[in-house]
Structure formats: structure tokens, C-alpha cells
Amino acid sequence: MSETETGDVTLEDSLPLPGPTTTVLGPHVDIEGDVFIDGDVMLIGRISGTLRCKRFVLDREGELEGMLVAETAAIWGYVNADMYAPVIELHAGCSVEGAAYHERFILDREAFFEGKSRRYDNPQAMAPTG
């Protein structure tokens, strides 16, 4: 990912590569329930429930409530959830409430985080399975 002059990563740098394993859930998507996607996800809409995917990007307009289990998470929007991912990035302008279970946690200056952060070698294995 490239960095701006201030050292911040831009949203465009975090976007999943277009391809057959990328799912874009647009601004008109509102999902209640559990979602499993065997690929990358960009969420511009809203999910209330559990999301399991590979690489996750939450757009500035996106909302996630519940639980996230992913390989990486780049957050730009609103989260009220527990997140389980080896790499979690909270970017400028995001608002996150909940727990972050990670190997690496990156918090931009202008990001809001209220909750707990716990480092684990395999955070995805910590996620509830029910």
C-alpha cells in the first residue's frame, strides 16, 4: 500500500483487487444475519450479523455490527463489532466500538476506537463458531 505525504494510507490503496473473488456490497445493501464469502469483500452498505471473509475493506459509508472474522481488515466506516483478524487497520475518519483480536493493530491519528485490543498469534481461531 502506498502512503500519502502525511504517511496515511488512502482508501483507494486498501481496495481489494478486482477479480472473481471480490464481492462489493454496495450502498443499497442491508443484510441482517450471518454472511460467509470465500473471497475479498468491500462493504459500502450495512451488515448486522457475522461476516466471515478473506480480505475486508469497510468504505467510509459502510456499517458493520456484530462480528468480523477475516485475514485482514481495513476500516474506514462505522463498526460496532468484535473483530478477529491477523491485521486490523483503523483509518482516519472511522468509528469503531468493540474488541479487536489481532497480531498487528494499526490505528491512524484521526481514527476513533473505543474498546479493547488483544494480541494473539492466531486471532481467527479465537472467534466464536456458533
Backbone as ProteinMPNN parsed JSONL, in Angstrom:
{"seq_chain_A": "MSETETGDVTLEDSLPLPGPTTTVLGPHVDIEGDVFIDGDVMLIGRISGTLRCKRFVLDREGELEGMLVAETAAIWGYVNADMYAPVIELHAGCSVEGAAYHERFILDREAFFEGKSRRYDNPQAMAPTG", "coords_chain_A": {"N_chain_A": [[0.83, -1.169, 0.0], [0.485, 2.228, -0.792], [1.586, 5.357, 0.633], [0.364, 8.564, 1.725], [1.694, 11.945, 1.729], [1.596, 12.534, 4.417], [1.875, 10.122, 5.542], [-0.334, 8.537, 5.741], [-2.461, 5.868, 4.741], [-4.424, 5.629, 1.822], [-7.961, 5.248, 1.065], [-8.38, 4.162, -1.468], [-6.035, 2.723, -1.827], [-6.48, 0.591, -0.164], [-8.402, -0.954, -1.298], [-9.837, -4.062, -2.359], [-8.37, -6.085, -4.908], [-9.816, -5.989, -8.148], [-11.654, -8.754, -9.298], [-12.506, -12.274, -9.672], [-12.859, -13.15, -7.053], [-13.653, -11.04, -5.505], [-16.13, -9.372, -3.729], [-18.416, -6.822, -3.901], [-20.383, -5.076, -1.767], [-22.773, -2.966, -2.164], [-24.028, 0.479, -1.602], [-26.779, 0.203, -1.302], [-27.235, -2.164, -0.079], [-28.419, -4.019, 2.628], [-27.969, -6.125, 5.075], [-29.216, -8.528, 7.293], [-28.088, -10.859, 9.446], [-25.973, -13.808, 9.215], [-23.033, -13.935, 7.234], [-21.028, -15.595, 4.891], [-18.294, -15.321, 2.867], [-16.23, -16.581, 0.477], [-13.801, -15.112, -0.245], [-12.604, -11.798, -1.127], [-13.997, -8.809, 0.359], [-15.688, -5.771, -0.122], [-17.362, -3.471, 1.695], [-19.889, -1.247, 1.344], [-22.403, -0.814, 2.012], [-24.54, -2.06, 4.587], [-24.115, -4.429, 7.207], [-25.581, -6.435, 9.614], [-24.733, -8.659, 11.807], [-22.787, -11.645, 11.546], [-19.799, -11.555, 9.722], [-17.767, -13.419, 7.665], [-14.826, -13.599, 5.886], [-12.171, -13.218, 3.425], [-10.08, -10.905, 2.696], [-11.018, -7.786, 4.015], [-12.599, -4.718, 3.422], [-13.915, -1.812, 4.688], [-15.861, 0.676, 3.567], [-16.069, 4.299, 3.767], [-18.771, 4.942, 3.98], [-19.837, 2.604, 4.845], [-21.252, 0.167, 7.179], [-20.838, -2.004, 9.918], [-22.132, -4.291, 12.139], [-21.87, -6.497, 14.799], [-19.995, -9.223, 14.264], [-16.73, -9.748, 12.937], [-14.706, -11.858, 11.026], [-11.726, -12.261, 9.527], [-8.946, -12.294, 7.157], [-7.503, -9.954, 6.769], [-8.314, -6.618, 7.772], [-9.429, -3.518, 6.782], [-10.508, -0.563, 7.91], [-12.715, 2.051, 7.346], [-15.175, 3.094, 7.848], [-18.099, 2.786, 9.941], [-18.085, 0.733, 12.803], [-19.49, -1.542, 15.034], [-18.612, -3.958, 16.61], [-17.044, -7.137, 17.319], [-13.833, -7.888, 16.237], [-11.854, -10.2, 14.487], [-8.857, -10.742, 13.246], [-5.696, -11.223, 11.686], [-4.393, -8.864, 10.816], [-5.433, -5.673, 11.517], [-6.56, -2.604, 10.474], [-7.281, 0.637, 11.374], [-8.55, 3.413, 9.988], [-8.236, 6.985, 9.299], [-11.067, 8.85, 10.189], [-12.759, 6.726, 10.689], [-15.085, 5.016, 12.891], [-15.02, 3.008, 15.575], [-16.298, 0.609, 17.734], [-15.886, -1.884, 20.129], [-14.246, -5.091, 20.342], [-10.903, -5.851, 19.401], [-9.149, -8.419, 18.084], [-6.044, -9.521, 17.273], [-2.922, -9.853, 15.4], [-1.447, -7.756, 14.522], [-2.058, -4.36, 14.945], [-3.193, -1.409, 13.653], [-3.538, 1.971, 14.057], [-4.745, 4.901, 12.912], [-4.096, 8.448, 13.346], [-6.486, 10.032, 13.253], [-8.506, 8.24, 13.665], [-11.251, 6.723, 15.423], [-11.454, 4.768, 18.26], [-13.029, 2.746, 20.536], [-12.849, 0.508, 22.961], [-11.515, -2.801, 23.425], [-8.236, -4.052, 22.829], [-6.556, -6.886, 21.832], [-3.705, -8.883, 21.536], [-3.013, -11.749, 19.663], [-1.512, -14.797, 18.492], [-2.931, -16.277, 16.604], [-5.568, -14.945, 15.801], [-8.008, -15.441, 14.46], [-8.733, -17.993, 15.206], [-9.715, -17.568, 17.699], [-12.271, -16.671, 17.447], [-15.773, -16.987, 18.102], [-17.679, -19.848, 17.102], [-20.344, -20.373, 16.731]], "CA_chain_A": [[0.0, 0.0, 0.0], [1.248, 3.466, -0.796], [1.248, 6.292, 1.698], [0.341, 9.96, 1.348], [2.822, 12.678, 2.309], [1.485, 12.501, 5.877], [2.093, 8.755, 5.989], [-1.598, 7.829, 5.841], [-2.865, 5.04, 3.613], [-5.702, 6.095, 1.294], [-8.983, 4.224, 0.873], [-8.15, 3.509, -2.756], [-4.943, 1.765, -1.65], [-6.957, -0.55, 0.612], [-9.444, -1.68, -2.015], [-9.469, -5.372, -2.893], [-8.153, -6.1, -6.348], [-10.974, -6.511, -8.859], [-11.461, -10.115, -9.758], [-13.606, -13.193, -9.399], [-13.048, -13.424, -5.624], [-14.013, -9.802, -4.813], [-17.553, -9.079, -3.657], [-18.713, -5.461, -3.468], [-21.733, -4.94, -1.228], [-22.958, -1.541, -2.393], [-24.718, 1.319, -0.629], [-28.18, -0.185, -1.139], [-27.265, -3.483, 0.562], [-28.664, -4.024, 4.077], [-28.072, -7.554, 5.395], [-29.403, -8.942, 8.687], [-27.775, -12.278, 9.537], [-24.582, -14.222, 9.064], [-22.587, -13.969, 5.844], [-19.716, -16.181, 4.625], [-17.865, -15.102, 1.489], [-14.906, -17.172, 0.282], [-13.072, -14.165, -1.07], [-12.47, -10.449, -0.585], [-15.253, -8.066, 0.465], [-15.736, -4.338, 0.136], [-18.706, -3.155, 2.181], [-20.302, 0.149, 1.283], [-23.712, -0.856, 2.651], [-24.627, -2.372, 6.015], [-24.328, -5.808, 7.656], [-25.814, -6.636, 11.04], [-24.565, -10.099, 11.983], [-21.4, -12.097, 11.456], [-19.211, -11.615, 8.386], [-16.512, -14.17, 7.536], [-14.313, -13.43, 4.532], [-10.702, -13.153, 3.378], [-9.68, -9.514, 2.914], [-12.208, -6.962, 4.23], [-12.463, -3.265, 3.395], [-15.158, -1.118, 5.018], [-15.885, 2.016, 2.993], [-16.484, 5.382, 4.67], [-20.228, 4.898, 4.129], [-20.227, 1.268, 5.289], [-21.514, -0.107, 8.591], [-20.798, -3.406, 10.319], [-22.499, -4.523, 13.533], [-21.88, -7.929, 15.099], [-18.68, -9.845, 14.368], [-15.956, -9.897, 11.708], [-13.579, -12.79, 11.022], [-11.103, -12.049, 8.221], [-7.484, -12.368, 7.126], [-7.111, -8.569, 7.01], [-9.448, -5.7, 7.837], [-9.115, -2.095, 6.637], [-11.762, 0.052, 8.326], [-12.866, 3.481, 7.081], [-16.53, 3.483, 8.225], [-18.602, 2.58, 11.299], [-18.099, -0.653, 13.277], [-19.838, -1.88, 16.412], [-18.433, -5.402, 16.447], [-15.78, -7.76, 17.683], [-13.105, -8.198, 15.01], [-10.812, -11.222, 14.616], [-8.067, -10.747, 12.013], [-4.275, -11.015, 11.964], [-4.061, -7.45, 10.616], [-6.572, -4.759, 11.585], [-6.154, -1.216, 10.248], [-8.339, 1.618, 11.592], [-8.093, 4.584, 9.247], [-8.78, 8.299, 9.628], [-12.492, 9.02, 9.933], [-13.571, 5.577, 11.1], [-15.577, 4.973, 14.265], [-15.048, 1.587, 15.917], [-16.564, 0.219, 19.113], [-15.855, -3.335, 20.25], [-12.956, -5.713, 20.654], [-10.043, -6.164, 18.258], [-8.237, -9.535, 18.343], [-5.159, -9.322, 16.133], [-1.467, -9.949, 15.541], [-0.947, -6.41, 14.243], [-3.148, -3.385, 15.06], [-2.729, -0.118, 13.153], [-4.529, 2.985, 14.406], [-4.408, 6.239, 12.424], [-4.346, 9.557, 14.281], [-7.857, 10.54, 13.202], [-9.449, 7.124, 13.842], [-11.853, 6.627, 16.754], [-11.554, 3.383, 18.734], [-13.476, 2.591, 21.918], [-12.985, -0.923, 23.205], [-10.279, -3.439, 23.87], [-7.351, -4.586, 21.805], [-5.801, -8.017, 22.368], [-2.828, -9.51, 20.561], [-2.941, -13.212, 19.655], [-0.805, -15.316, 17.322], [-3.914, -16.748, 15.634], [-6.807, -14.358, 16.297], [-9.194, -16.027, 13.84], [-9.091, -19.185, 15.978], [-10.376, -17.111, 18.921], [-13.649, -16.277, 17.132], [-16.83, -17.972, 18.372], [-18.086, -20.551, 15.882], [-21.796, -20.56, 16.72]], "C_chain_A": [[0.879, 1.239, 0.0], [0.769, 4.376, 0.324], [1.214, 7.702, 1.14], [1.533, 10.648, 1.991], [2.786, 12.662, 3.832], [1.686, 11.098, 6.422], [0.824, 7.939, 6.09], [-1.873, 7.025, 4.574], [-4.221, 5.537, 3.139], [-6.663, 4.927, 1.119], [-8.737, 3.459, -0.417], [-7.033, 2.475, -2.671], [-5.409, 0.496, -0.954], [-7.945, -1.417, -0.145], [-8.955, -3.046, -2.469], [-9.252, -5.274, -4.403], [-9.402, -6.619, -7.037], [-10.682, -7.919, -9.353], [-12.594, -11.003, -9.317], [-13.823, -13.474, -7.915], [-13.379, -12.173, -4.818], [-15.514, -9.596, -4.886], [-17.717, -7.663, -3.134], [-20.171, -5.424, -3.037], [-22.02, -3.447, -1.169], [-23.819, -0.824, -1.377], [-26.176, 0.936, -0.394], [-28.333, -1.558, -0.494], [-27.428, -3.307, 2.069], [-28.951, -5.467, 4.462], [-28.218, -7.734, 6.897], [-29.123, -10.438, 8.722], [-26.307, -12.539, 9.285], [-24.227, -14.407, 7.595], [-21.202, -14.607, 5.786], [-19.412, -15.975, 3.154], [-16.438, -15.609, 1.367], [-14.112, -16.308, -0.688], [-13.017, -12.824, -0.369], [-13.811, -9.736, -0.598], [-14.955, -6.588, 0.632], [-17.168, -4.011, 0.489], [-18.916, -1.648, 2.148], [-21.659, 0.283, 1.965], [-23.613, -1.193, 4.126], [-24.827, -3.865, 6.226], [-24.518, -5.778, 9.162], [-25.813, -8.139, 11.263], [-23.088, -10.433, 11.949], [-20.967, -12.116, 10.0], [-17.892, -12.36, 8.477], [-16.075, -14.061, 6.082], [-12.792, -13.444, 4.578], [-10.282, -11.724, 3.695], [-10.939, -8.654, 2.988], [-11.84, -5.49, 4.203], [-13.834, -2.674, 3.673], [-15.037, 0.319, 4.544], [-16.329, 3.044, 4.036], [-17.984, 5.362, 4.945], [-20.712, 3.572, 4.705], [-20.417, 1.162, 6.79], [-21.487, -1.607, 8.829], [-21.112, -3.49, 11.802], [-22.536, -6.022, 13.761], [-20.492, -8.484, 15.289], [-18.051, -9.948, 12.985], [-14.838, -10.89, 11.947], [-12.981, -12.708, 9.616], [-9.598, -12.247, 8.323], [-6.871, -10.989, 7.347], [-8.373, -7.72, 7.042], [-8.929, -4.272, 7.76], [-10.423, -1.341, 6.835], [-11.71, 1.56, 8.094], [-14.205, 3.992, 7.593], [-16.839, 3.2, 9.68], [-18.636, 1.09, 11.643], [-18.535, -0.672, 14.734], [-19.805, -3.401, 16.443], [-17.134, -5.849, 17.097], [-15.115, -8.202, 16.383], [-11.968, -9.162, 15.311], [-10.068, -11.287, 13.289], [-6.599, -10.546, 12.373], [-3.846, -9.555, 11.817], [-5.353, -6.64, 10.607], [-6.028, -3.345, 11.465], [-7.368, -0.318, 10.451], [-7.856, 2.949, 11.03], [-8.823, 5.854, 9.662], [-10.253, 8.383, 9.244], [-13.353, 7.856, 10.362], [-14.023, 5.747, 12.544], [-15.787, 3.51, 14.611], [-15.284, 1.422, 17.411], [-16.581, -1.295, 19.157], [-14.466, -3.818, 20.593], [-12.214, -6.021, 19.356], [-9.054, -7.24, 18.691], [-7.346, -9.66, 17.115], [-3.74, -9.765, 16.452], [-0.858, -8.554, 15.411], [-2.131, -5.456, 14.19], [-2.607, -2.012, 14.684], [-3.843, 0.898, 13.358], [-4.045, 4.35, 13.923], [-4.752, 7.286, 13.472], [-5.801, 9.964, 14.364], [-8.901, 9.432, 13.291], [-9.99, 7.154, 15.263], [-11.987, 5.156, 17.103], [-11.916, 3.391, 20.207], [-13.687, 1.105, 22.144], [-11.694, -1.505, 23.714], [-9.537, -4.022, 22.68], [-6.527, -5.693, 22.449], [-4.985, -8.649, 21.255], [-2.808, -11.018, 20.768], [-2.196, -13.649, 18.404], [-1.757, -15.793, 16.235], [-5.289, -16.229, 16.042], [-8.073, -14.955, 15.695], [-9.662, -17.258, 14.604], [-9.81, -18.823, 17.271], [-11.855, -16.818, 18.7], [-14.637, -17.374, 17.506], [-17.308, -18.598, 17.064], [-19.592, -20.69, 15.744], [-22.49, -19.622, 15.893]], "O_chain_A": [[1.89, 1.297, 0.7], [-0.311, 4.186, 0.884], [1.941, 8.017, 0.198], [2.3, 10.015, 2.717], [3.831, 12.766, 4.475], [1.669, 10.899, 7.636], [0.872, 6.773, 6.479], [-1.549, 7.461, 3.469], [-5.086, 5.839, 3.961], [-6.248, 3.771, 1.036], [-8.872, 2.236, -0.45], [-7.076, 1.461, -3.367], [-4.807, -0.563, -1.129], [-8.292, -2.505, 0.316], [-7.814, -3.192, -2.908], [-9.889, -4.466, -5.079], [-10.0, -7.59, -6.572], [-9.565, -8.216, -9.777], [-13.536, -10.549, -8.666], [-14.878, -13.992, -7.546], [-13.391, -12.218, -3.588], [-16.105, -9.637, -5.965], [-17.222, -7.332, -2.057], [-21.075, -5.7, -3.826], [-21.578, -2.75, -0.256], [-24.288, -1.424, -0.41], [-26.75, 1.316, 0.627], [-29.449, -2.062, -0.376], [-26.688, -2.558, 2.707], [-30.042, -5.978, 4.209], [-27.451, -7.173, 7.68], [-29.845, -11.213, 8.094], [-25.505, -11.614, 9.158], [-25.005, -14.957, 6.815], [-20.304, -14.217, 6.533], [-20.178, -16.401, 2.29], [-15.541, -15.134, 2.062], [-13.796, -16.724, -1.803], [-13.333, -12.71, 0.815], [-14.661, -10.008, -1.445], [-14.09, -6.196, 1.416], [-18.082, -4.238, -0.304], [-18.225, -0.885, 2.823], [-22.022, 1.361, 2.437], [-22.737, -0.696, 4.835], [-25.609, -4.499, 5.518], [-23.728, -5.179, 9.893], [-26.789, -8.816, 10.943], [-22.242, -9.603, 12.284], [-21.683, -12.632, 9.141], [-17.01, -11.995, 9.254], [-16.831, -14.381, 5.165], [-12.195, -13.654, 5.634], [-10.144, -11.375, 4.867], [-11.823, -8.766, 2.138], [-10.898, -5.06, 4.868], [-14.804, -2.99, 2.984], [-14.217, 1.085, 5.049], [-16.898, 2.685, 5.066], [-18.416, 5.731, 6.037], [-21.894, 3.439, 5.023], [-19.85, 1.927, 7.57], [-22.038, -2.383, 8.049], [-20.456, -2.851, 12.624], [-23.17, -6.748, 12.995], [-19.864, -8.266, 16.325], [-18.734, -10.199, 11.992], [-14.109, -10.794, 12.934], [-13.643, -13.044, 8.634], [-9.042, -12.353, 9.417], [-5.851, -10.858, 8.024], [-9.378, -8.059, 6.417], [-8.094, -3.861, 8.566], [-11.342, -1.463, 6.025], [-10.809, 2.253, 8.567], [-14.371, 5.2, 7.762], [-15.981, 3.346, 10.55], [-19.152, 0.282, 10.871], [-18.021, 0.08, 15.561], [-20.84, -4.055, 16.319], [-16.249, -5.043, 17.383], [-15.754, -8.818, 15.53], [-11.214, -8.972, 16.265], [-10.588, -11.826, 12.312], [-6.29, -9.772, 13.28], [-3.033, -9.063, 12.598], [-6.25, -6.884, 9.799], [-5.161, -2.929, 12.233], [-8.381, -0.49, 9.773], [-6.891, 3.535, 11.519], [-9.881, 5.808, 10.289], [-10.64, 8.035, 8.128], [-14.577, 7.985, 10.397], [-13.437, 6.508, 13.314], [-16.632, 2.842, 14.015], [-14.584, 2.004, 18.239], [-17.217, -1.932, 18.317], [-13.621, -3.06, 21.069], [-12.815, -6.399, 18.351], [-8.217, -7.004, 19.563], [-7.852, -9.886, 16.016], [-3.394, -10.019, 17.606], [0.11, -8.214, 16.091], [-3.101, -5.707, 13.474], [-1.677, -1.509, 15.315], [-4.963, 0.703, 12.886], [-3.071, 4.895, 14.442], [-5.575, 7.06, 14.359], [-6.302, 10.219, 15.46], [-10.075, 9.677, 13.015], [-9.293, 7.556, 16.195], [-12.563, 4.382, 16.339], [-11.203, 3.968, 21.029], [-14.604, 0.511, 21.577], [-10.884, -0.825, 24.344], [-10.128, -4.424, 21.678], [-5.881, -5.482, 23.475], [-5.498, -8.918, 20.168], [-2.616, -11.507, 21.881], [-2.234, -12.968, 17.38], [-1.42, -15.721, 15.053], [-6.098, -16.988, 16.574], [-9.112, -14.975, 16.355], [-10.86, -17.539, 14.649], [-10.45, -19.68, 17.879], [-12.616, -16.724, 19.663], [-14.381, -18.553, 17.261], [-17.332, -17.93, 16.031], [-20.06, -21.107, 14.684], [-23.717, -19.672, 15.797]]}, "name": "protein", "num_of_chains": 1, "seq": "MSETETGDVTLEDSLPLPGPTTTVLGPHVDIEGDVFIDGDVMLIGRISGTLRCKRFVLDREGELEGMLVAETAAIWGYVNADMYAPVIELHAGCSVEGAAYHERFILDREAFFEGKSRRYDNPQAMAPTG"}
